[in-house]
Coordinates of C-alpha atoms and ligand atoms in Angstrom, one line a residue:
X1 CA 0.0 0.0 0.0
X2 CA 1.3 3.4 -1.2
X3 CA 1.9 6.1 2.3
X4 CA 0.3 8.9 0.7
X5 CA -2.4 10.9 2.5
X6 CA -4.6 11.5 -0.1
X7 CA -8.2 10.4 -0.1
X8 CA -7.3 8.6 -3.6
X9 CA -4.4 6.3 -2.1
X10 CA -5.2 3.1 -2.5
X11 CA -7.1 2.3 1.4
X12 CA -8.1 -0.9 0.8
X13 CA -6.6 -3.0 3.3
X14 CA -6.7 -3.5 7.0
X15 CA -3.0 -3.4 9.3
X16 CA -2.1 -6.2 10.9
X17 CA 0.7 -7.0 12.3
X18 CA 2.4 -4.1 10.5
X19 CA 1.1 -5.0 6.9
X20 CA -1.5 -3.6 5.0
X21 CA -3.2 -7.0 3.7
X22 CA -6.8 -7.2 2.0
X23 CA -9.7 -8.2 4.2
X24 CA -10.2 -12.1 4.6
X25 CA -13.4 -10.7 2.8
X26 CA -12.1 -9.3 0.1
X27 CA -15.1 -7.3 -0.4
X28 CA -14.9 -3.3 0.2
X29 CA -17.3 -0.6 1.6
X30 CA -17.0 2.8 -0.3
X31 CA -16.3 6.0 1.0
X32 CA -18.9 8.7 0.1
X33 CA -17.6 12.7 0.5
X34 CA -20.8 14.1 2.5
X35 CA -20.6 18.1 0.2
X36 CA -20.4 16.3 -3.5
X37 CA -21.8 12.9 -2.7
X38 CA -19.5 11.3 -5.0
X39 CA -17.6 7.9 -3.4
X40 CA -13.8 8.9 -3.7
X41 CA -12.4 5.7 -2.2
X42 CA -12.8 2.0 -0.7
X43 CA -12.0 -0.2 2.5
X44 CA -12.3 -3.1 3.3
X45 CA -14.6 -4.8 4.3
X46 CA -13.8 -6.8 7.5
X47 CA -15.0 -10.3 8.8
X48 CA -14.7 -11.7 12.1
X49 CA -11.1 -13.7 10.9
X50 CA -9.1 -10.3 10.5
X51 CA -10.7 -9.2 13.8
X52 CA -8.8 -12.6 14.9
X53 CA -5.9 -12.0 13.4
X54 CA -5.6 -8.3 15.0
X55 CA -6.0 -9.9 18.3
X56 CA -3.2 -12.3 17.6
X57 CA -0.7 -9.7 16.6
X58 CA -1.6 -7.2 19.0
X59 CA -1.3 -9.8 21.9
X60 CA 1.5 -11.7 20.5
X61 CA 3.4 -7.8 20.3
X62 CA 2.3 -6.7 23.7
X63 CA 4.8 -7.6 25.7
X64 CA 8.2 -6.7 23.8
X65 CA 6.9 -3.2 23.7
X66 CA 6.0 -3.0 27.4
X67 CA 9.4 -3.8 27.8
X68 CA 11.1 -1.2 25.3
X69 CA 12.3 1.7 28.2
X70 CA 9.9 5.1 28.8
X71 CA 12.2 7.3 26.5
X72 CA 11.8 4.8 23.3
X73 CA 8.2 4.7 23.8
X74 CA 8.0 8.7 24.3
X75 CA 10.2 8.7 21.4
X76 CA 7.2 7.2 18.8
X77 CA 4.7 9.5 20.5
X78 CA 6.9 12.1 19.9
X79 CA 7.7 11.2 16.0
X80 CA 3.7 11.1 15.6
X81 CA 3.9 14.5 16.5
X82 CA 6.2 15.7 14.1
X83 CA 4.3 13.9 11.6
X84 CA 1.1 15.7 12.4
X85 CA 2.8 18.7 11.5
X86 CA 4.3 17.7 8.9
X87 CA 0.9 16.2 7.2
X88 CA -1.0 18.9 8.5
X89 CA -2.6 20.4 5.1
X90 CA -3.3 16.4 4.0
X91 CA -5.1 15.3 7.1
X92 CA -7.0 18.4 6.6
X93 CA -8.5 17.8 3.3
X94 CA -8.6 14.0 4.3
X95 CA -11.1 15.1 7.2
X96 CA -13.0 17.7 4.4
X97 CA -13.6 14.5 2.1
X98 CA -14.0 11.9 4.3
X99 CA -16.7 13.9 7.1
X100 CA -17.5 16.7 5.2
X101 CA -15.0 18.8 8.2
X102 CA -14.9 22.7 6.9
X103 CA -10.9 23.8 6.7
X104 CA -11.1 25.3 10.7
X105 CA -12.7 21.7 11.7
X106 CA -10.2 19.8 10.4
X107 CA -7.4 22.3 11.9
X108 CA -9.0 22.3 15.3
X109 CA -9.2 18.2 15.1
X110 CA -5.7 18.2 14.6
X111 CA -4.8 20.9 17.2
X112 CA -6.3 18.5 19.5
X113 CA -5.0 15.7 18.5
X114 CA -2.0 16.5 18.9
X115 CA -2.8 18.0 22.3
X116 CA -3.7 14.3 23.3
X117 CA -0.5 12.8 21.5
X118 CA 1.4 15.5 23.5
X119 CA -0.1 14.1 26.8
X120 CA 0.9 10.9 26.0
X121 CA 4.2 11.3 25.3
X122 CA 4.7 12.3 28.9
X123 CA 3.3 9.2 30.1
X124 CA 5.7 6.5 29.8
X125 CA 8.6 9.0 32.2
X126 CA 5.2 9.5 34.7
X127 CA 4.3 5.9 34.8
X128 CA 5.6 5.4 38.4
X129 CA 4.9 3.1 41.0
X130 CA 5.1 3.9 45.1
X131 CA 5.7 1.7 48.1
X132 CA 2.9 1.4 51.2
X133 CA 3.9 0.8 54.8
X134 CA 3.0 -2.8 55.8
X135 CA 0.7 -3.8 59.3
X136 CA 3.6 -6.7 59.2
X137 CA 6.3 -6.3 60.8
X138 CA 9.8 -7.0 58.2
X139 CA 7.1 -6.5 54.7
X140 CA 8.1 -4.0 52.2
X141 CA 5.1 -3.2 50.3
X142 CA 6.0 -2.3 46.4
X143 CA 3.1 -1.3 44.1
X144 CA 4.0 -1.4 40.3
X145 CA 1.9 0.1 37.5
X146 CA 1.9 -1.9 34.3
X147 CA 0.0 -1.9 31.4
X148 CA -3.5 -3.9 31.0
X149 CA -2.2 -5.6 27.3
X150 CA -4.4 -5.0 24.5
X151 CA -6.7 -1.8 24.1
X152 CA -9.6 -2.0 22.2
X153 CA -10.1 1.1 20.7
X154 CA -14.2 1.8 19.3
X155 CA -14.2 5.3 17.5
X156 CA -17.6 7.5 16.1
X157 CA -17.0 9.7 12.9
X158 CA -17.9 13.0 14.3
X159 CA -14.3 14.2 15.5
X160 CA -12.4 11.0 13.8
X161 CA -8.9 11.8 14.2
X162 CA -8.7 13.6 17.7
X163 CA -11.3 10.9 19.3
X164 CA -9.5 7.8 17.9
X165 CA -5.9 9.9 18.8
X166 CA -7.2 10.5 23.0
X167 CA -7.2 6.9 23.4
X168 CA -4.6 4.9 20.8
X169 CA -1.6 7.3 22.2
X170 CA -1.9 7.2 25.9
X171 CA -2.9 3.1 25.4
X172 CA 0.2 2.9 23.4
X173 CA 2.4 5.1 25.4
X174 CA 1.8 3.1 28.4
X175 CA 3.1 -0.1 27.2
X176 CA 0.1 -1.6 26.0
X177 CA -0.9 -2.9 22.5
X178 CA -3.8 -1.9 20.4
X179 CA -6.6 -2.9 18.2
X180 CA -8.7 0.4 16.1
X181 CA -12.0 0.1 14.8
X182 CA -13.1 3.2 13.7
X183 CA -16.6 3.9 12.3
X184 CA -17.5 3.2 9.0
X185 CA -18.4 6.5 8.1
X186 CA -14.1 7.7 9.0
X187 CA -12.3 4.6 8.2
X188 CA -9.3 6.5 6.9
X189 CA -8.9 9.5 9.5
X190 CA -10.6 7.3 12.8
X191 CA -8.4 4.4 11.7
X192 CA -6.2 3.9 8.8
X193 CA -4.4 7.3 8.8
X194 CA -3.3 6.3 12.1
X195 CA -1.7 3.2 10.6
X196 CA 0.1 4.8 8.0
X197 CA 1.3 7.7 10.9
X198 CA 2.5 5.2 13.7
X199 CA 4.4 2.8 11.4
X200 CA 5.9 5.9 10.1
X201 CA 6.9 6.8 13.2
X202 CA 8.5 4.0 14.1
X203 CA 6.2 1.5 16.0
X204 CA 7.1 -2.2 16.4
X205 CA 5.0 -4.4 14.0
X206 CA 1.8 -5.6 16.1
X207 CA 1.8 -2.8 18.4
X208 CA -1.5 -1.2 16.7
X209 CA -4.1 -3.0 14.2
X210 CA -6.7 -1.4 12.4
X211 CA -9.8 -3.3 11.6
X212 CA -12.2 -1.4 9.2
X213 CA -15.8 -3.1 8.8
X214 CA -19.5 -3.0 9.8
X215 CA -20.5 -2.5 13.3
X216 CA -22.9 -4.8 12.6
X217 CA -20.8 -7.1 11.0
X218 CA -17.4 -7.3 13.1
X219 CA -18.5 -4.9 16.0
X220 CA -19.6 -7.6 18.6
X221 CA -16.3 -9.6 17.7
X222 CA -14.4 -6.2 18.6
X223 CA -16.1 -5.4 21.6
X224 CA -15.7 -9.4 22.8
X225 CA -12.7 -10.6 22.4
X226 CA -11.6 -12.6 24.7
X227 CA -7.7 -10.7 24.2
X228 CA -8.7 -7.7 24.9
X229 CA -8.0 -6.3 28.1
X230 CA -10.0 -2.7 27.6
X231 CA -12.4 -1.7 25.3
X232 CA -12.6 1.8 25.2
X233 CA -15.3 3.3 23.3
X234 CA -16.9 6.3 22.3
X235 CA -20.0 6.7 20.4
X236 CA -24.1 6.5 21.1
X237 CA -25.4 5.2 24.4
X238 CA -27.1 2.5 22.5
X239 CA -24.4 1.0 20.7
X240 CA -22.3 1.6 23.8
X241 CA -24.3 -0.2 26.2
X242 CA -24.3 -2.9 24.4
X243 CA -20.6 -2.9 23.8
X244 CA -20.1 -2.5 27.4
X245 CA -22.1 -5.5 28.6
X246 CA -20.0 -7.7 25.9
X247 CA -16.7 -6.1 27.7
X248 CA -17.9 -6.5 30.8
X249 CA -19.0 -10.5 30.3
X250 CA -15.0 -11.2 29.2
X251 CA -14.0 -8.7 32.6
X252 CA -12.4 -6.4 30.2
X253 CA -13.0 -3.2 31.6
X254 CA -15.2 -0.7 29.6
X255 CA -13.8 2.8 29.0
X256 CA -17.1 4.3 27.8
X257 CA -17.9 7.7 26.1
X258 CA -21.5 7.8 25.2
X259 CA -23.9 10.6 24.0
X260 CA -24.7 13.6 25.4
X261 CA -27.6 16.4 25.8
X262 CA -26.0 19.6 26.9
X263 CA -27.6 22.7 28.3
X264 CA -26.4 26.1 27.4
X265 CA -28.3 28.0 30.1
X266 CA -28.2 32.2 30.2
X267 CA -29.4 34.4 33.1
X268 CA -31.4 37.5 33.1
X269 CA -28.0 39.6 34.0
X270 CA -26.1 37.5 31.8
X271 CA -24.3 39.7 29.4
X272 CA -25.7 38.5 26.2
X273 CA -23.6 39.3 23.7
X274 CA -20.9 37.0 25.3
X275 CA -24.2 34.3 25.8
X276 CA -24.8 34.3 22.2
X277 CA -21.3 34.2 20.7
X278 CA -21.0 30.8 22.3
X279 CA -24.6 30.0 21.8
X280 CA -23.4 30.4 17.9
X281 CA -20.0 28.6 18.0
X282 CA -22.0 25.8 20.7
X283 CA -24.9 24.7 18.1
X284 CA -23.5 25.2 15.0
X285 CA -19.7 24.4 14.8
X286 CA -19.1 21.1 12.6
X287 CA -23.1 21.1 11.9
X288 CA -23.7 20.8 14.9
X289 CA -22.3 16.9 15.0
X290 CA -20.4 17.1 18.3
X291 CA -20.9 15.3 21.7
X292 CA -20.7 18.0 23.5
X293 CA -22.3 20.5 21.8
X294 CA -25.3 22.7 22.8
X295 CA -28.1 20.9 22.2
X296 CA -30.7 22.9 24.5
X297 CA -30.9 26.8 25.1
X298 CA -32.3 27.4 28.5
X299 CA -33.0 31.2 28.7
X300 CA -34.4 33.3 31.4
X301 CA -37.8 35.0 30.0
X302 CA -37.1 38.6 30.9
X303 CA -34.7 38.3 28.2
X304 CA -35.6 35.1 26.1
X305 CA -37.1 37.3 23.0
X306 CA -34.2 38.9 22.5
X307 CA -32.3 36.0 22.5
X308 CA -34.0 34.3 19.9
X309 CA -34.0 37.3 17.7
X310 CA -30.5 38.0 17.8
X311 CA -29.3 33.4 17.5
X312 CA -32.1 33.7 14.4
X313 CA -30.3 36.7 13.0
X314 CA -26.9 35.0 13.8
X315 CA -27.7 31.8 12.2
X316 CA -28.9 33.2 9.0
X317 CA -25.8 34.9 8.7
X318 CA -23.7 32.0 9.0
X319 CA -22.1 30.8 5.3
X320 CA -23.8 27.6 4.7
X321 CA -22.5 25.2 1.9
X322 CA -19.6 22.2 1.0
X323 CA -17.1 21.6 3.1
X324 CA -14.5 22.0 0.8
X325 CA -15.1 25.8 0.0
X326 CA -12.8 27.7 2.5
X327 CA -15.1 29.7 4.2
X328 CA -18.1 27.6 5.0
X329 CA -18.8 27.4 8.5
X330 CA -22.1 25.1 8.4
X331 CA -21.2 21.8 6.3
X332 CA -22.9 18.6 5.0
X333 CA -24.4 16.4 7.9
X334 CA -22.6 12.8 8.0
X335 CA -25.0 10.7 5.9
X336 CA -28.8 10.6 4.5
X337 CA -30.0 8.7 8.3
X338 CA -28.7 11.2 9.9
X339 CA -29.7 14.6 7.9
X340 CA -33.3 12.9 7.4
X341 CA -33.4 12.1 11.4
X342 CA -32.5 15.9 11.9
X343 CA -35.0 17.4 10.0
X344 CA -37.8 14.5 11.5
X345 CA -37.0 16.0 14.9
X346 CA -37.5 19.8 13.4
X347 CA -41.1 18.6 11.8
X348 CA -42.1 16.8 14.9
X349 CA -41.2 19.6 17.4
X350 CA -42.9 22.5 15.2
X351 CA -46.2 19.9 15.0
X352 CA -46.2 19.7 18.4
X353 CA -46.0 24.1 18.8
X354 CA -42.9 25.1 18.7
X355 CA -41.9 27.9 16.2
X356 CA -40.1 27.4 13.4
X357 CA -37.4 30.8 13.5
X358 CA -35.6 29.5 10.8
X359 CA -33.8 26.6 8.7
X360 CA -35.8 23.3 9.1
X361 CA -34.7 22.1 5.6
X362 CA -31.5 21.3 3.1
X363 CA -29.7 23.7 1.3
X364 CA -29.2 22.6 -2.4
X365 CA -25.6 22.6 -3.6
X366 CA -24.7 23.1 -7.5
X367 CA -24.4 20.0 -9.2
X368 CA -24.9 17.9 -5.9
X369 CA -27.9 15.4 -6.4
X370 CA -30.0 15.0 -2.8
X371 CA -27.5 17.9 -0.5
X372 CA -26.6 16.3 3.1
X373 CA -26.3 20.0 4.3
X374 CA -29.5 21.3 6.8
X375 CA -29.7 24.8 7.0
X376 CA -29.0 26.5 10.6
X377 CA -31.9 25.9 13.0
X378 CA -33.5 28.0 15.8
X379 CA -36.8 27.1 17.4
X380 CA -38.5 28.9 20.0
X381 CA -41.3 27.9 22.4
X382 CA -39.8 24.6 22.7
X383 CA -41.0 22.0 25.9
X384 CA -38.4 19.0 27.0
X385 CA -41.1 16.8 25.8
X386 CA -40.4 17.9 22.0
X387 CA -38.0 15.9 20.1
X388 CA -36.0 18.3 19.6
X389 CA -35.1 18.7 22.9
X390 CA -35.6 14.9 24.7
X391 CA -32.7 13.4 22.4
X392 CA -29.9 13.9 21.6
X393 CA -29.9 15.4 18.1
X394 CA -26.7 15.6 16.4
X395 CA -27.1 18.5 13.8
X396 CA -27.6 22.3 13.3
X397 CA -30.5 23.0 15.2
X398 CA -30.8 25.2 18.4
X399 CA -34.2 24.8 20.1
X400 CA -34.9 27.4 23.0
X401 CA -36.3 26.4 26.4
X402 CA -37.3 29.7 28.5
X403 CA -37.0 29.5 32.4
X404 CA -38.5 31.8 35.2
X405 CA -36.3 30.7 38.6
X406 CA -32.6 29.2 39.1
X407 CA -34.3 26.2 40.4
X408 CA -36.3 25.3 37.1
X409 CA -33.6 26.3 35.0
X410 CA -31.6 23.5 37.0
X411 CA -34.5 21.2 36.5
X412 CA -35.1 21.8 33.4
X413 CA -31.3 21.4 32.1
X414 CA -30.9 17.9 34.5
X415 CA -34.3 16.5 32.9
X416 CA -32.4 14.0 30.4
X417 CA -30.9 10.9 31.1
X418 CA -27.6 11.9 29.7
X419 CA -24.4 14.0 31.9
X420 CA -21.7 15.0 29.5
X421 CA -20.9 18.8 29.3
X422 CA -23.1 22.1 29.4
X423 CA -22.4 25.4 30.5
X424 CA -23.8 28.6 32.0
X425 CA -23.9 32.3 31.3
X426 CA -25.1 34.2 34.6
X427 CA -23.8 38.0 35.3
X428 CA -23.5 36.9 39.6
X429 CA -20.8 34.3 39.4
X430 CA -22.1 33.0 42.4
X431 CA -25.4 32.0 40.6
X432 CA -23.2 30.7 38.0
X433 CA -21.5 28.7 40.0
X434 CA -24.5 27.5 41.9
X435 CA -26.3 26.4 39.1
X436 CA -23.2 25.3 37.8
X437 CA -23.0 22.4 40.5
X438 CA -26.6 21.9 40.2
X439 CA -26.0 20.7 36.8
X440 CA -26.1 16.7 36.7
X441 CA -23.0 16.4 34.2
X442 CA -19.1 15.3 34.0
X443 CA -18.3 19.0 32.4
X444 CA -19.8 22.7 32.9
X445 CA -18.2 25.7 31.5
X446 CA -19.2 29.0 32.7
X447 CA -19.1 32.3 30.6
X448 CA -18.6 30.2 27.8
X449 CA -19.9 27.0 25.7
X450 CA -19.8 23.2 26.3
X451 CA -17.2 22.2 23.5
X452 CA -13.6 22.0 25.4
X453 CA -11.3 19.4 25.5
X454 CA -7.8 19.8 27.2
X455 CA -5.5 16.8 26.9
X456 CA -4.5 17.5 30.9
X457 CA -8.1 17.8 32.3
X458 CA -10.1 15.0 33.1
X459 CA -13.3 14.4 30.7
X460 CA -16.0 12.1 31.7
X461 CA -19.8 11.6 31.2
X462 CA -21.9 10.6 33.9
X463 CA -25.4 9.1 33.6
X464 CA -25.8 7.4 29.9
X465 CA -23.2 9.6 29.0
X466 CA -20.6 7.3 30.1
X467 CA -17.9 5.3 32.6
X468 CA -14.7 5.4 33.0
X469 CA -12.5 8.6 32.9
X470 CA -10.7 10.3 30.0
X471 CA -7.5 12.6 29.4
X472 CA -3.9 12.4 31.4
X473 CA -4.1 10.5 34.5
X474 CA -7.9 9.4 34.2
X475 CA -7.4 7.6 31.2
X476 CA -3.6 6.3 32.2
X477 CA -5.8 4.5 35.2
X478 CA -7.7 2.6 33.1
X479 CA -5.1 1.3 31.1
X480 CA -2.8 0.3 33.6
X481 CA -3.1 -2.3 36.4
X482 CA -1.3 -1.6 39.5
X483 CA 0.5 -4.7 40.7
X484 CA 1.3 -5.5 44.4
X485 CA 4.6 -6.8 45.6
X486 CA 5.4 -7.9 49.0
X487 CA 9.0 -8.6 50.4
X488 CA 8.7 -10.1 53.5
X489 CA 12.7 -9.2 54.4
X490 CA 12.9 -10.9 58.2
X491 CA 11.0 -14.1 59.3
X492 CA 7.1 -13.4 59.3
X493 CA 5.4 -14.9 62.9
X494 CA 2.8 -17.1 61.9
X495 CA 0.2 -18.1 64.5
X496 CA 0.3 -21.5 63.6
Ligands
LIG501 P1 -22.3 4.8 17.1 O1 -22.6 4.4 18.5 O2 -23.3 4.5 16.0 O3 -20.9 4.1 16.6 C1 -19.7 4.2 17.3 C2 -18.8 3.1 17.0 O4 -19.3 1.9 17.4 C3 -18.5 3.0 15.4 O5 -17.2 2.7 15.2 C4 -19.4 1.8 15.1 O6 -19.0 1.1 13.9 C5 -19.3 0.9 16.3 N1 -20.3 -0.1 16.5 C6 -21.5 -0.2 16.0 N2 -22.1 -1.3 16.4 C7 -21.2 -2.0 17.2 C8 -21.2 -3.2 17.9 N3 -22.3 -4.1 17.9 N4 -20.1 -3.6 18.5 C9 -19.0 -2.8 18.6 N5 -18.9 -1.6 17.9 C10 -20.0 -1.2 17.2 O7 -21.9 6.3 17.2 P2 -21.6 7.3 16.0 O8 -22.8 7.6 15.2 O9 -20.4 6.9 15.2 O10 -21.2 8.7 16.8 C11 -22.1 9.6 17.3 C12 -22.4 9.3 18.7 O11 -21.1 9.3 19.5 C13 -23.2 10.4 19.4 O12 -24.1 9.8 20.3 C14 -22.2 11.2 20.2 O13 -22.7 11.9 21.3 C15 -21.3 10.2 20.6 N6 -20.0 10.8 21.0 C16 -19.6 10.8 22.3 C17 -18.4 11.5 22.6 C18 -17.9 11.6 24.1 O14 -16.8 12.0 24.3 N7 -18.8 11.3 25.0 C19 -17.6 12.0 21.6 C20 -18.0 11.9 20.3 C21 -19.2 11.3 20.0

């Protein structure tokens, strides 16, 4: 397989044990750019054997590389880095054809993915271990932390490259081996990209795998295999549950990122034009096809009409169109389920009285037969029982919720099932703040938007947003085992 990083390489192959061979299949799935709509290249197609035999590298290389000292394994994170610079521009476009990512999404992916690749190369010289004082006199008690053994990475197409990235480099860094599945809507920047980048930079054969196929087909495999040690995944609660009850009935332990259904709430004394500024980067950024985006406005009423005024005026101002023209800001949505789900939960909501501000349909492209792209979406006089505001929808569309006391807007923002991020404009930061830990989720952001992501803070969900912790020394927990060592250095006194 050629190492270029153009969409038209040739991708059609899985890695395993550091060769790109064809699918046991040999069938392919193609790749469809979400702006033109035209398929611009193929994968393979996996079946359950190359999930077998990416098992049997990865475990088979697991334990030379644990062994290979901190600086050599900082030294491949740190080579990845370089090349993410150095590929910048590619992995850019890659993202533009393969998830219809506008130029500034496919820069921001790779900002934090490298941010995450950064954190991991610090690991393997902060991997220590401590001793405890024994309750017996002459034990010395020594406490190791060593790696699990073989990572199962699960990754969703929305951020491809920086999701996939958070969880192969620290698993990697820390002495472990990997398997990838990414989804098949990013099989190249979730998965492949990252083959063609770590063998470049110098990983041992076996150390990572990448297994491109159906969920469907080769997902239950993945998420059951009896080598794997960890399956982290991130993606919908659904899938996710599902792939946690497989890892937890082989004891692997599940590192899960799920779905999320944030709350942008906004005082009476917030100052608004701070409120709205992230209101318009919260909703909108990448189409509105992020985890933790804003998915619910909750707006006091003294000031709710003017807020829906000036995110309707906002939204219509926002350039709309395919992701590969340099300025657009509101791109294609992922695939035809997804942009036809969106616009069933606009219908739905305005039948059941919520007003339609603006957007609720697609935006035709030149020459682009059936356009993925949904026009920027505000709706006012929404209820939590509308569609639009019970799921989790994962598009451009802003619904507004308006609120009278702290208490109901605390009620109203914790009255979904899911706990990711959210975030809070209030001009008292002590209101703020209060309804800030009132707030039933893993993140909250006040005086700005949900969508952050720092390689050295914690990230986790709670509720059906997730287990498990992310970033730095959360994640570096859950793929490592610490190991206890007694030396028992003068005769012990038994009692019999
Ligand atoms: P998805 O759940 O449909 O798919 C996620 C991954 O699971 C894909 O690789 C898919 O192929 C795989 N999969 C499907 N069936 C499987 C099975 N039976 N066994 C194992 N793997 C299987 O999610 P998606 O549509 O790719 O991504 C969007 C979802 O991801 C949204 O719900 C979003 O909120 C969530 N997400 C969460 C975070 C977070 O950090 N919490 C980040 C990004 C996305």
């Amino acid at each position: 397989m050629s190492t270029e990083f153009t969409i038209d390489a040739d991708w059609a192959s899985q890695y395993i044990d550091g060769e790109f061979v064809p699918s046991e299949s040999g069938e392919t799935i193609d790749v469809e750019d979400p702006s033109t709509r035209e398929i611009v290249t193929e994968v393979p197609a996996g079946v359950e054997a190359d999930v077998d035999a990416a098992y049997e590298a990865a475990a088979e290389a697991q334990e030379s590389w644990a062994e290979q000292p901190p600086a050599r394994r900082a030294e491949v994170i740190q080579n990845l880095l370089g090349l993410l610079e150095e590929y910048e521009e590619e992995i850019t476009s890659l993202l533009t054809h393969e998830v219809g990512g506008s130029p500034a999404m496919g820069q921001t992916s790779i900002q934090i993915a490298t941010d995450h690749a950064g954190e991991a190369a610090t690991l393997p010289r902060r991997m220590k271990g401590e001793t405890a004082a024994s309750n017996i006199p002459g034990k010395e008690n020594r406490l190791y932390r060593e790696p699990k053994g073989v990572v199962t990475v699960i990754s969703p197409w929305n951020f491809p490259l920086n999701l996939s990235m958070r969880a192969v480099a620290p698993a990697i860094a820390a002495g472990n081996s990997v398997v990838l599945k990414p989804s098949t809507n990013s099989p190249i920047t979730g998965g492949l990209l990252f083959a063609k980048l770590f063998e470049e930079a110098g990983l041992p054969e076996g150390v990572l795998n990448v297994v491109v196929g159906k969920g469907s087909e080769i997902g239950d495999r993945v998420a059951s295999h009896p080598e794997s040690d960890v399956v982290a995944f991130t993606g919908s609660t659904e899938v996710g549950r599902h792939v946690a009850s497989l890892a937890g009935e082989n004891l692997a332990v599940p590192a899960m990122e799920l779905g999320g259904n944030n709350a942008h709430v906004v005082t009476g004394d917030a100052d608004l034009d701070r409120a709205i500024d992230g209101a318009v980067f919260g909703s909108f950024v990448h189409q509105g096809q992020v985890c933790i985006s804003i998915n619910r406005h909750i707006v006091h009423e003294s000031v709710y009409d003017e807020y829906v005024e000036r995110l309707t005026e906002r939204a219509e101002e926002l350039p709309v169109g395919s992701a590969h023209d340099e300025g657009t800001v509101v791109g294609p949505i992922i695939d035809e389920s997804q942009r036809d789900e969106m616009l069933d939960y606009v219908e739905r909501t305005v039948e059941a009285g919520a007003t339609l501000e603006t957007g609720g349909e697609t935006v035709d492209l030149e020459g682009v037969d059936d356009s993925l792209v949904v026009a920027p979406t505000v709706l006012s006089d929404v209820t939590m029982e509308m569609p639009a505001a019970c799921n989790e929808h994962f598009g451009p569309i802003a619904p507004v919720i308006p609120f009278s006391t702290v208490d109901e807007a605390i009620e109203l923002a914790n009255d979904t099932e899911y706990g990711l991020s959210g975030s809070v404009h209030a001009g008292d930061l002590g209101v703020a703040e209060e309804i800030a830990h009132g707030m039933e989720t893993g993140n909250v952001h006040i005086n700005d938007q949900p969508i952050n992501d720092e390689a050295h803070v914690p990230f986790s969900g709670i509720g059906a947003s997730g287990v498990g912790g992310y970033n730095s020394d959360a994640f570096l927990d859950e793929v490592t085992e610490t190991k206890w060592i007694s030396v028992q250095t003068e005769p012990r006194d038994y009692p019999f």
